[in-house]
CSV table of C-alpha atoms and ligand atoms in Angstrom, one decimal:
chain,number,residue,atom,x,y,z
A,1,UNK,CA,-72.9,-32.3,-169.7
A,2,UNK,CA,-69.8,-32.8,-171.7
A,3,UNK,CA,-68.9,-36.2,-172.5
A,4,UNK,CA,-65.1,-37.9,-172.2
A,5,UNK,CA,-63.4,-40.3,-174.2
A,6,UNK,CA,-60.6,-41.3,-172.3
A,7,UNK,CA,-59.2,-42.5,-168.6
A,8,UNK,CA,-57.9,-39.6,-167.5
A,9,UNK,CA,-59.7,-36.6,-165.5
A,10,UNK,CA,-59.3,-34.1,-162.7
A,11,UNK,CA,-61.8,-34.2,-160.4
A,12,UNK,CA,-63.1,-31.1,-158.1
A,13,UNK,CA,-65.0,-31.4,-155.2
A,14,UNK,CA,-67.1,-28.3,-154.9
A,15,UNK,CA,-68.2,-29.5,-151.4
A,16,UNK,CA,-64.9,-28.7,-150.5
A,17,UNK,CA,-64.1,-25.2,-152.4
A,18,UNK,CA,-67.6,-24.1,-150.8
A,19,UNK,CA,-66.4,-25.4,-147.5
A,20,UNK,CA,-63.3,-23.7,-147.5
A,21,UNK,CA,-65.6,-19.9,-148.6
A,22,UNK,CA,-67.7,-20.5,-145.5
A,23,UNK,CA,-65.1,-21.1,-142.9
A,24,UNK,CA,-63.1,-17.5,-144.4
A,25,UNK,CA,-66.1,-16.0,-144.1
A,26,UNK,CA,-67.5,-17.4,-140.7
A,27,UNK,CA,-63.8,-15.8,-139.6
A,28,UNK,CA,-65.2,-12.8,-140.3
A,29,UNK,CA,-68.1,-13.1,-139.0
A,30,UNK,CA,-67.2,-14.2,-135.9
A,31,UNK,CA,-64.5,-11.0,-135.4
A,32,UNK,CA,-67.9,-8.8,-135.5
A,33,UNK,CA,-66.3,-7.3,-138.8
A,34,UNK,CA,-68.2,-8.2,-141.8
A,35,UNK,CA,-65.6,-8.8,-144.7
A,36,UNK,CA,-66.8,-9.1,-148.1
A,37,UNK,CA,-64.7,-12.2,-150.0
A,38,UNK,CA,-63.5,-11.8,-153.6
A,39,UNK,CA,-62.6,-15.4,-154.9
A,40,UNK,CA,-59.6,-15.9,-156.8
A,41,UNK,CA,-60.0,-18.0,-160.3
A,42,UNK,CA,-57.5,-16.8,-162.6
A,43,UNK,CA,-55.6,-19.2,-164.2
A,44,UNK,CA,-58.5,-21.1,-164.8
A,45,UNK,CA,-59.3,-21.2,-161.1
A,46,UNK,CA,-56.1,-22.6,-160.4
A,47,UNK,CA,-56.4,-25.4,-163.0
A,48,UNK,CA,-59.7,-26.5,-161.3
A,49,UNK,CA,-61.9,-24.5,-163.3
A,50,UNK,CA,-62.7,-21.2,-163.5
A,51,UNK,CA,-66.1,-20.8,-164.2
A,52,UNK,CA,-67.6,-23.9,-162.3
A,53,UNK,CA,-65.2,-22.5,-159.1
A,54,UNK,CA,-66.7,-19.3,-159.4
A,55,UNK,CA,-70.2,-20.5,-159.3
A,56,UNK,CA,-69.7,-22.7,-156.0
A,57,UNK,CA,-67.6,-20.0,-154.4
A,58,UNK,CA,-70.7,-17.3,-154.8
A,59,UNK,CA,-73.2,-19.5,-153.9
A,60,UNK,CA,-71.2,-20.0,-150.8
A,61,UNK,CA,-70.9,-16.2,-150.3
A,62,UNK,CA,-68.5,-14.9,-151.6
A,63,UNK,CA,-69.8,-11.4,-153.3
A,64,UNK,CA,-66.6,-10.7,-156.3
A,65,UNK,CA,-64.6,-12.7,-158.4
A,66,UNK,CA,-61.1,-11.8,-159.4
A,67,UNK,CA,-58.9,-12.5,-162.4
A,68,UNK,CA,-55.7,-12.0,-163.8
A,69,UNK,CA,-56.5,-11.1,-167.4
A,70,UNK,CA,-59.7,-9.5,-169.5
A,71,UNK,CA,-59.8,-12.3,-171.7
A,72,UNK,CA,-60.1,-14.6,-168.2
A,73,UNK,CA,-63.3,-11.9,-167.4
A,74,UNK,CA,-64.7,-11.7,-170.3
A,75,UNK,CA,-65.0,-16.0,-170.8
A,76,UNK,CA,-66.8,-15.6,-167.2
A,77,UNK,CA,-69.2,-13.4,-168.4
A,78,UNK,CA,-69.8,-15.4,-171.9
A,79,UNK,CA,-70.1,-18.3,-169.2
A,80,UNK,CA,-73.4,-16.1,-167.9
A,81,UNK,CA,-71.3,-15.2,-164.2
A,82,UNK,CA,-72.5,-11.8,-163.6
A,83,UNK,CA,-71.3,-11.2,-160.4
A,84,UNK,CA,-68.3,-8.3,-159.7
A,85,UNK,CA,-65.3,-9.3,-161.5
A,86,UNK,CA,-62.3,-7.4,-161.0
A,87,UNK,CA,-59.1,-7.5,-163.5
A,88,UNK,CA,-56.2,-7.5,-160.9
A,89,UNK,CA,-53.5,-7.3,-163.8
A,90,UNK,CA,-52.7,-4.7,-166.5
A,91,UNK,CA,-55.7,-4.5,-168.7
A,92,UNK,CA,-54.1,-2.5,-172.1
A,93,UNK,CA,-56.0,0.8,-172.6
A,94,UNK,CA,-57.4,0.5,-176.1
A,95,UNK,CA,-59.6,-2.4,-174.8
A,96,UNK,CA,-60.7,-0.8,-171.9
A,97,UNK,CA,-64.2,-0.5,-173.5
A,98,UNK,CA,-64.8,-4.1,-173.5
A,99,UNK,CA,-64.2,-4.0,-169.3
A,100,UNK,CA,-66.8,-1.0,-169.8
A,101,UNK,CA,-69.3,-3.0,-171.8
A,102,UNK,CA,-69.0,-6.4,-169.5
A,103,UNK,CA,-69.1,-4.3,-166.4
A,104,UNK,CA,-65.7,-5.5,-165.4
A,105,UNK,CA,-63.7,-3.8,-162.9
A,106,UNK,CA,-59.6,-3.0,-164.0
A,107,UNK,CA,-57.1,-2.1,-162.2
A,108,UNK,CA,-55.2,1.2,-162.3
A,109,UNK,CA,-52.0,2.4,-161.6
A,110,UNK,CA,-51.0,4.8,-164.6
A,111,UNK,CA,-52.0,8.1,-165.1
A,112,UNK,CA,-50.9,7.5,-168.6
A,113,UNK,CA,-53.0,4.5,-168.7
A,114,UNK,CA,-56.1,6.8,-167.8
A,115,UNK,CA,-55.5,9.2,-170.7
A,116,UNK,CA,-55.3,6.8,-173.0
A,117,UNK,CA,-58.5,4.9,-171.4
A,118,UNK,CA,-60.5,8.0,-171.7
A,119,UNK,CA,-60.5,8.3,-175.4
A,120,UNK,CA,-61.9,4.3,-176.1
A,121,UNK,CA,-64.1,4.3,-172.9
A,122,UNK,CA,-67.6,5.9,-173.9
A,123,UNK,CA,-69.5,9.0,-171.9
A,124,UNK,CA,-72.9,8.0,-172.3
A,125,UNK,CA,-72.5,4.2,-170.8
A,126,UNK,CA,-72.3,3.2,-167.5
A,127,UNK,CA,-68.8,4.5,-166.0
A,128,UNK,CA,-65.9,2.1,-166.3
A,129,UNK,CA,-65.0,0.6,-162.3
A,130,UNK,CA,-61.5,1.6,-161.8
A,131,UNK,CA,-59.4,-0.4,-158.4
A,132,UNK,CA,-55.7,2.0,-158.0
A,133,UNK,CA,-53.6,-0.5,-157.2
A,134,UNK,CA,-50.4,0.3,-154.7
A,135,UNK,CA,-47.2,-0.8,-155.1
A,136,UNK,CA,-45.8,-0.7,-151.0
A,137,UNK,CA,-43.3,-3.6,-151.4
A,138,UNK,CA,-44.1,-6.6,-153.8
A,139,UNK,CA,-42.3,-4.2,-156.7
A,140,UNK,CA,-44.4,-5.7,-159.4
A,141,UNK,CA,-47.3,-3.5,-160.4
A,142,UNK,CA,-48.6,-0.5,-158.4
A,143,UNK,CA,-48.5,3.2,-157.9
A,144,UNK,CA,-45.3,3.9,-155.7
A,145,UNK,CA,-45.6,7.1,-153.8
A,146,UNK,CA,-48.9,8.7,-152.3
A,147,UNK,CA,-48.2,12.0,-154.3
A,148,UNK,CA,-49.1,9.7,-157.2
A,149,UNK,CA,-51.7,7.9,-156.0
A,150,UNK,CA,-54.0,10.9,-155.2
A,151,UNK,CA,-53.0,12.6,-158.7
A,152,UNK,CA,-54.2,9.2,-160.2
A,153,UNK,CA,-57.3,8.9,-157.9
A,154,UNK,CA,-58.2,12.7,-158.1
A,155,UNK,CA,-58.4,12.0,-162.3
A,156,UNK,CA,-59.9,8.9,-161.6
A,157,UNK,CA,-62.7,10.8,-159.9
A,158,UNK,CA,-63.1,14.3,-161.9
A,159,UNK,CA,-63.7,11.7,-165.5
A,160,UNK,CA,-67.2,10.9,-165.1
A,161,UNK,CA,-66.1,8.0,-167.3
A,162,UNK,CA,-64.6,6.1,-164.8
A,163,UNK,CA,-65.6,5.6,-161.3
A,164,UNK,CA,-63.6,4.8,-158.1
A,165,UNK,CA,-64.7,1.6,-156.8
A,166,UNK,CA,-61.3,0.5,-155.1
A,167,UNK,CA,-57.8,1.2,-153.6
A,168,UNK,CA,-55.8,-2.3,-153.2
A,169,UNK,CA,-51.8,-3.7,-152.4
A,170,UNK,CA,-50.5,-7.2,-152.5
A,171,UNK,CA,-48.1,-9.0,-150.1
A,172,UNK,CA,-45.0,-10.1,-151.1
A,173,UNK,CA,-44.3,-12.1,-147.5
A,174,UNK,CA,-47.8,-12.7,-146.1
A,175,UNK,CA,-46.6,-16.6,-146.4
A,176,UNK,CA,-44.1,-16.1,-144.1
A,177,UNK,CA,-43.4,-16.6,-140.0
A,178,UNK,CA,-41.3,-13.4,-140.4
A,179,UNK,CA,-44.0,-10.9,-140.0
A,180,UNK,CA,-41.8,-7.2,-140.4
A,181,UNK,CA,-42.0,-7.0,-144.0
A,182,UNK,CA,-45.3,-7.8,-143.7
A,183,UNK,CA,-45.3,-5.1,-141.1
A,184,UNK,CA,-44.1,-2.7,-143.1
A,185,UNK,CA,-46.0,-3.0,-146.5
A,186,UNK,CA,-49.7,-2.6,-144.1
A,187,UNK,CA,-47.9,0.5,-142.6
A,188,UNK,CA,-47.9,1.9,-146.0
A,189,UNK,CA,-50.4,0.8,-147.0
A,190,UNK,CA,-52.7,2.2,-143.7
A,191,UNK,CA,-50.9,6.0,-144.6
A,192,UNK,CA,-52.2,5.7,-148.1
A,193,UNK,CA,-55.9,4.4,-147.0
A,194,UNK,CA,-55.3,7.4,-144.3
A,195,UNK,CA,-54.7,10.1,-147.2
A,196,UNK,CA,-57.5,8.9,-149.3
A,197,UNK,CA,-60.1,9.6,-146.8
A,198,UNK,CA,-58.6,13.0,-145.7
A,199,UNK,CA,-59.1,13.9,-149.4
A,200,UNK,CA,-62.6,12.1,-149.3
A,201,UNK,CA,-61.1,9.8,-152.0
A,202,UNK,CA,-62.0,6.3,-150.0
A,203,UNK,CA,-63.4,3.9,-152.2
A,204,UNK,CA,-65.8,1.2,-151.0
A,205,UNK,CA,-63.5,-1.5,-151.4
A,206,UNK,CA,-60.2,-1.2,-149.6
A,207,UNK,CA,-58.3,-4.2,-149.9
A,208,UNK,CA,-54.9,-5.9,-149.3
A,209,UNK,CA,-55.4,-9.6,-148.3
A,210,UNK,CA,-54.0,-12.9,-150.5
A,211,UNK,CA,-54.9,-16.0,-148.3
A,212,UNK,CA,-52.1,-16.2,-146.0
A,213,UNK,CA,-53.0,-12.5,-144.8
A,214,UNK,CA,-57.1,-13.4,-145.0
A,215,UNK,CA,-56.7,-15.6,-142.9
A,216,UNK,CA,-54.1,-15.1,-140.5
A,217,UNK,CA,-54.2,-11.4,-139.7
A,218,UNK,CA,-58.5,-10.7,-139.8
A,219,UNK,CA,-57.9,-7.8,-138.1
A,220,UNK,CA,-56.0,-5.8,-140.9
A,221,UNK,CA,-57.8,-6.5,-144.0
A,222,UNK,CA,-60.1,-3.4,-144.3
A,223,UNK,CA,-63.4,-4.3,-146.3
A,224,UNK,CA,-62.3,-7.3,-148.6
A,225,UNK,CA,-60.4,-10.1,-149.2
A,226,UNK,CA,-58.7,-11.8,-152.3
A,227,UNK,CA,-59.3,-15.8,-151.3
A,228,UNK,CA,-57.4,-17.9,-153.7
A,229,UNK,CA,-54.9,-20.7,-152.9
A,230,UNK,CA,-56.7,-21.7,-149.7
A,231,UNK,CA,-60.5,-21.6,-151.3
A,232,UNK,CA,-58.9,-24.4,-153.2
A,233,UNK,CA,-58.2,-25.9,-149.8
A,234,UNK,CA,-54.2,-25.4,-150.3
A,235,UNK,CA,-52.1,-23.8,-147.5
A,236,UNK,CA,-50.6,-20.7,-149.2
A,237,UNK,CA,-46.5,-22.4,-147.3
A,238,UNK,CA,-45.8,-25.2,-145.6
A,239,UNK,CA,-44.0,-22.8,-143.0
A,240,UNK,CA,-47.6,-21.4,-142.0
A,241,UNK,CA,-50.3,-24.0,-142.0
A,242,UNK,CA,-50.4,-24.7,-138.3
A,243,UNK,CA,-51.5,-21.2,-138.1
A,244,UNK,CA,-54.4,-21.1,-140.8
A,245,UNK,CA,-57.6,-20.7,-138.3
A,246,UNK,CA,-59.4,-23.8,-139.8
A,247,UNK,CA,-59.0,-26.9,-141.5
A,248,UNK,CA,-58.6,-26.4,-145.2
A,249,UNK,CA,-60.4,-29.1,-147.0
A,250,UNK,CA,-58.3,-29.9,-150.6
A,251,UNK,CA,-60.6,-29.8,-153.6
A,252,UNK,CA,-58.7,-31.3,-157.0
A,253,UNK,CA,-58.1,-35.2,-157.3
A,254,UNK,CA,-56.0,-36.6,-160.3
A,255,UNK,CA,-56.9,-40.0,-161.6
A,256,UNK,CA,-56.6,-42.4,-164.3
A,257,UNK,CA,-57.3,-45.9,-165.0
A,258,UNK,CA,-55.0,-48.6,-165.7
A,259,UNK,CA,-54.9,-49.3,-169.9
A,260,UNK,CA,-52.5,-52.4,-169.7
A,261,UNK,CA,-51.2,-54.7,-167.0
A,262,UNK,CA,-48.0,-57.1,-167.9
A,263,UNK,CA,-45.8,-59.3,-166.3
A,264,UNK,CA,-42.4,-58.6,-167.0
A,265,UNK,CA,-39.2,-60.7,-166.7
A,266,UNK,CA,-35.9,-59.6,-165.6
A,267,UNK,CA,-34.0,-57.2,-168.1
A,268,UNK,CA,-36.8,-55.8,-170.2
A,269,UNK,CA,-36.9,-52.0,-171.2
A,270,UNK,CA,-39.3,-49.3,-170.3
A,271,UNK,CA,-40.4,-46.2,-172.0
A,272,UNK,CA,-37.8,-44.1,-174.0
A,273,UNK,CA,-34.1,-44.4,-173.9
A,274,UNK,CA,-34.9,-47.7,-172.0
A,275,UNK,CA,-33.5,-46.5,-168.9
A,276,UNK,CA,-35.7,-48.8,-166.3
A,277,UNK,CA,-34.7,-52.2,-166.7
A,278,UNK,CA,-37.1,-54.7,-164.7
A,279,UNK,CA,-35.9,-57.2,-162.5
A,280,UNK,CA,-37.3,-60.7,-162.6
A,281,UNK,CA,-40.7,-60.8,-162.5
A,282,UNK,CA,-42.3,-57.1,-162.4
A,283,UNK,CA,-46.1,-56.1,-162.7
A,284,UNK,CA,-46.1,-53.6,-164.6
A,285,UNK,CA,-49.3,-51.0,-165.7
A,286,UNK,CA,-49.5,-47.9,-168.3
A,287,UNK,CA,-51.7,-45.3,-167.3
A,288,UNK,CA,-52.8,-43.2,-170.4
A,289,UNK,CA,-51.5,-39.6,-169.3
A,290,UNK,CA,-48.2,-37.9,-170.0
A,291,UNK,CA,-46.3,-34.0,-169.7
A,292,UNK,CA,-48.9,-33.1,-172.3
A,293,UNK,CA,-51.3,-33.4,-169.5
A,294,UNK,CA,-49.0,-31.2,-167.2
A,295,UNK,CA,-47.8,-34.6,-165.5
A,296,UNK,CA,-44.0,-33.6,-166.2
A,297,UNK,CA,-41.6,-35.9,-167.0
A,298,UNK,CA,-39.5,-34.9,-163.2
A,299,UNK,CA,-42.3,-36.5,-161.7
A,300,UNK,CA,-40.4,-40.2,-162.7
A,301,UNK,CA,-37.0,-38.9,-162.0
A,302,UNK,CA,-37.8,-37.6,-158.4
A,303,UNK,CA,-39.4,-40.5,-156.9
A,304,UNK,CA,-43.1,-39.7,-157.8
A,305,UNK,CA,-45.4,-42.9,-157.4
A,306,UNK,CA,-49.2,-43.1,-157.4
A,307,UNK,CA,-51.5,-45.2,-155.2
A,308,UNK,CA,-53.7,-48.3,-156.5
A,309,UNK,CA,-56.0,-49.5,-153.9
A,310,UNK,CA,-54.6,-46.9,-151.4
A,311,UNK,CA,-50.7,-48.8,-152.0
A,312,UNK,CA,-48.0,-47.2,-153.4
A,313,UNK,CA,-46.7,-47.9,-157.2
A,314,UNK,CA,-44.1,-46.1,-158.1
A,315,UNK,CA,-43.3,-44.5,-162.1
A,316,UNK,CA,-40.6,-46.6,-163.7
A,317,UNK,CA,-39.0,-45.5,-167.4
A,318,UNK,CA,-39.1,-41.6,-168.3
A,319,UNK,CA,-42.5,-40.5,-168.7
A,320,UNK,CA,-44.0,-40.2,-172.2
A,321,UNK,CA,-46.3,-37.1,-173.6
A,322,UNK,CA,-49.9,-39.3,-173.0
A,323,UNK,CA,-48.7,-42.3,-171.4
A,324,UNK,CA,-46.6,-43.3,-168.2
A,325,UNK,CA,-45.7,-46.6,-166.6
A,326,UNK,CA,-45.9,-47.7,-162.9
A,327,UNK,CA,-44.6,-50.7,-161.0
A,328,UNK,CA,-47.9,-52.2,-159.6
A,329,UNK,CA,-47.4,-54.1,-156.0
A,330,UNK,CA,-49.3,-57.2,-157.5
A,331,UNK,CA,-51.5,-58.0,-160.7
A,332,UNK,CA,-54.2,-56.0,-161.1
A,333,UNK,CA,-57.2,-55.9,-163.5
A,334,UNK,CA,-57.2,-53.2,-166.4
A,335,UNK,CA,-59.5,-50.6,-165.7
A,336,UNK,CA,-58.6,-50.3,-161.9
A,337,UNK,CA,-58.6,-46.2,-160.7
A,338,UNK,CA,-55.1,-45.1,-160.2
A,339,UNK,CA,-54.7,-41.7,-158.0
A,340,UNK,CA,-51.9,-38.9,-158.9
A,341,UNK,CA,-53.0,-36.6,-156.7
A,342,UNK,CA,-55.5,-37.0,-153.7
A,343,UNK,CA,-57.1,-39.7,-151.6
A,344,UNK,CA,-57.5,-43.0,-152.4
A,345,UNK,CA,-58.7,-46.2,-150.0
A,346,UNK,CA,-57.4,-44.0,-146.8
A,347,UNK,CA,-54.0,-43.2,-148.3
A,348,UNK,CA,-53.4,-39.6,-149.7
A,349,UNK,CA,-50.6,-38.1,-152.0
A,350,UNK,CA,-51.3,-34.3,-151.3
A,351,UNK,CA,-50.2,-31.2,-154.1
A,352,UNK,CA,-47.6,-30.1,-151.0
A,353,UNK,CA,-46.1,-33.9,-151.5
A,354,UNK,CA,-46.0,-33.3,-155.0
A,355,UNK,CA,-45.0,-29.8,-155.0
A,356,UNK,CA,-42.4,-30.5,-152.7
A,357,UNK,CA,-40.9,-34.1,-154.8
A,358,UNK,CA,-40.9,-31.5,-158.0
A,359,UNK,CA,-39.3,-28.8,-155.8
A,360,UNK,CA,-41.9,-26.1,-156.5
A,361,UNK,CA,-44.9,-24.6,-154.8
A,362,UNK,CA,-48.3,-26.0,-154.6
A,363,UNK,CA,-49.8,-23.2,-156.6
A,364,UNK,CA,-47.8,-24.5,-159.4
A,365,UNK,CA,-48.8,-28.4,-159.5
A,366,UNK,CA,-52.8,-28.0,-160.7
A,367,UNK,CA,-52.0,-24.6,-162.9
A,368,UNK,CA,-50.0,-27.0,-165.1
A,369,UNK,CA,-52.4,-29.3,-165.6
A,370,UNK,CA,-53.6,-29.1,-169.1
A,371,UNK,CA,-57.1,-28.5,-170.4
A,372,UNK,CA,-56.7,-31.7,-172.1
A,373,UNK,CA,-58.2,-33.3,-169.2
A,374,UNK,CA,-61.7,-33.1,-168.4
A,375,UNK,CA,-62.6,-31.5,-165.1
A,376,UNK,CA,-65.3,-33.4,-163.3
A,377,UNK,CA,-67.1,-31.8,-161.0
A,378,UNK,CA,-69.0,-33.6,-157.5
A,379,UNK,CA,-71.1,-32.8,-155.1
A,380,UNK,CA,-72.4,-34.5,-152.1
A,381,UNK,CA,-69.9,-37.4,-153.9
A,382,UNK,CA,-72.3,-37.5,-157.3
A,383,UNK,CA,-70.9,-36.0,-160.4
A,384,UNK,CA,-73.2,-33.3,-161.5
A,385,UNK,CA,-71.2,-31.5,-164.2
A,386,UNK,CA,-68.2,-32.4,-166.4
A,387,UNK,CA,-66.1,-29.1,-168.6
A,388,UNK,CA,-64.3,-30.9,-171.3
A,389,UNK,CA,-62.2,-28.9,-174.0
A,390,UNK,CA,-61.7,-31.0,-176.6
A,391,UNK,CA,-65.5,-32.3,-176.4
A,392,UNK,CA,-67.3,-29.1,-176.3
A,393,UNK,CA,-69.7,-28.1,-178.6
B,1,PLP,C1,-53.1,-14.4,-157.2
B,1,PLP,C2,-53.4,-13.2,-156.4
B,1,PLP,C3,-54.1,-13.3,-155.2
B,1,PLP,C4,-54.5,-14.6,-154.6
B,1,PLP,O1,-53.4,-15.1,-153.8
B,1,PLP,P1,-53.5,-16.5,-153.0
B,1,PLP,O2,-52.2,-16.5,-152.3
B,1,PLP,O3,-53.7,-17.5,-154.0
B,1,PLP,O4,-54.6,-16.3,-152.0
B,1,PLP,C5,-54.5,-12.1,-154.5
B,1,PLP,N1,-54.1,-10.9,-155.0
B,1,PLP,C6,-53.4,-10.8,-156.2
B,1,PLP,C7,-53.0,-9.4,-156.7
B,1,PLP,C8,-53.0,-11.9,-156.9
B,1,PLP,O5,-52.3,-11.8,-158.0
């Protein structure tokens, strides 16, 4: 276990990211349609972790792991995950022979990019798993008209190099109450999935679900689908949680631990450009984190606040690179556990509250969260691993 040196740690409940997998799948289950789950954990699993989410999430069953980048694949596999990853972004060509080698799965949705693949990927190794991805409406990255598409999956299949392991999409709207553009991106979707198996093209994996469709439309999400913001136990909008089918159980905590406690009197500066001045008589704490730790300085100009013994203490001053100030309710010793993010003594600030305060979407609160921070990892409330950057060996 890697050791820590300072106050400061995010904290992941894998009780609750293994939760979260069971209930998607258990959705599936129940609609008599055995789905297959691929767990998202690029950007380092969403700040929590990529490596330690990915082993909770397949021992929970989920059967694939996806990524955004080779180099976010490739650390898995150093990490000893051997499980089906696939590399849902642009993989360049001339280091398509390290997705060969690592049995990683990239995804397609160049001709050009094949050709070029062909000359670096080798004959005489196991072929190179190739998803096409379709472009019906997010306008990002995709093949855009089924002429395409079977020209790219017909070379896809006559190069015994490669072989076609799976045809996916991507919502741009699945987050929405507004369900026709949704509508209408599965519509194309179904008439490409419709030519593929007239041609006897079909892949294994068909695939087209983020969370929000996963889990509110079962029903249309052919063999797999991509679980990320809501394994994490975030809804993927505000607008749609009352329709998520279950209760999603948050994993990440952030904490620190009051360094200093002073008593102020009136008309004292605080932090940088002195621009909180107390009033008479103010506890005030520092808590040993800062925007180098992703905790951005907006978080003191928008009203952010933290709870100590589940009350509220709000930031005070502009918040420095590794070190913040709060206005505590009362005196309090050093050392007491201060929560950013999370529950604490039956009061909870959630990544929506934050997200929200900092005008932004949840998905972007933990992803900032720098890997200056330890992650500590429970279970059944007992730490049982702790993945610290700066202390590894
Ligand atoms: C990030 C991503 C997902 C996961 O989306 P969530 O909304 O987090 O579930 C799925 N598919 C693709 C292509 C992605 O880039």
């Amino acid at each position: 276990m890697n050791a820590y040196h300072r106050d400061t740690w995010v904290e992941v409940d894998a009780d609750a990211i293994a939760s979260n997998v069971k209930s998607a799948r258990s959705l599936y289950q129940k609609k008599g349609k055995e789905l297959e789950l691929m767990a998202v954990v690029k950007a380092d699993g969403y700040g929590h972790g990529a490596t330690e989410v990915a082993k909770v999430a397949l021992a929970a069953g989920a059967t694939h792991l996806a990524v955004a980048f080779l180099d976010e694949a490739l650390l898995l596999r150093r990490e000893g995950i051997s499980a089906p990853i696939l590399v849902m972004g642009y993989v360049p060509p001339e280091d398509a022979e390290y997705a060969q080698r690592e049995r990683i799965a990239v995804t397609v949705f160049q001709l050009e990019w094949l050709k070029r693949a062909t000359a670096v990927v080798k004959a005489e190794a196991p072929p190179l798993a190739v998803h096409i991805k379709v472009d019906t409406g997010m306008g990002r990255i995709g093949v855009r008209s089924s002429g395409e598409v079977v020209t790219v999956a017909s070379f896809v299949k006559e190069e015994e190099r490669f072989s076609l392991e799976g045809l996916f999409t991507h919502f741009a709207t699945a987050d929405e109450n507004d369900v026709s553009y949704f509508n209408r991106q599965h519509r194309l979707f179904m008439d490409v999935v419709t030519i593929f198996e007239k041609e006897s093209l079909a892949p294994t994996h068909i695939h087209c679900g983020n969370s929000a469709a996963g889990l509110r439309f079962p029903a249309k999400m052919f063999t797999m689908f991509r679980f990320g913001i809501s394994m994490y136990g975030l809804t993927p909008s505000p607008e749609i949680t009352d329709q998520l089918p279950f209760g999603l159980k948050p994993a990440l905590s952030l904490r620190t631990k009051l360094v200093q406690v002073k008593k102020m009197s009136a008309g004292e500066g605080i932090s940088y450009g002195a621009t909180y001045t107390t009033k008479e008589g103010e506890w005030i704490g520092t808590l040993p984190v800062g925007y180098a730790d992703g905790w951005i300085r907006a978080n003191s100009t928008t009203g952010g606040y933290v709870l100590v013994n589940g009350e509220k203490a709000p930031f005070v001053g502009k918040i420095c690179m590794d070190q913040c100030m709060i206005r505590l309710p009362r005196q309090l010793e050093v050392g007491t556990t201060v929560t950013l993010i999370g529950e604490d003594a039956g009061a909870e600030i959630t990544m929506g509250a934050v997200a929200a305060r900092l005008e932004t979407i949840n998905y972007e609160v933990p992803c900032l969260l720098s890997k200056r921070m330890p992650r500590v990892y429970k279970k059944g409330g007992e730490v049982y691993h702790v993945s610290s950057l700066l202390n590894r060996k």
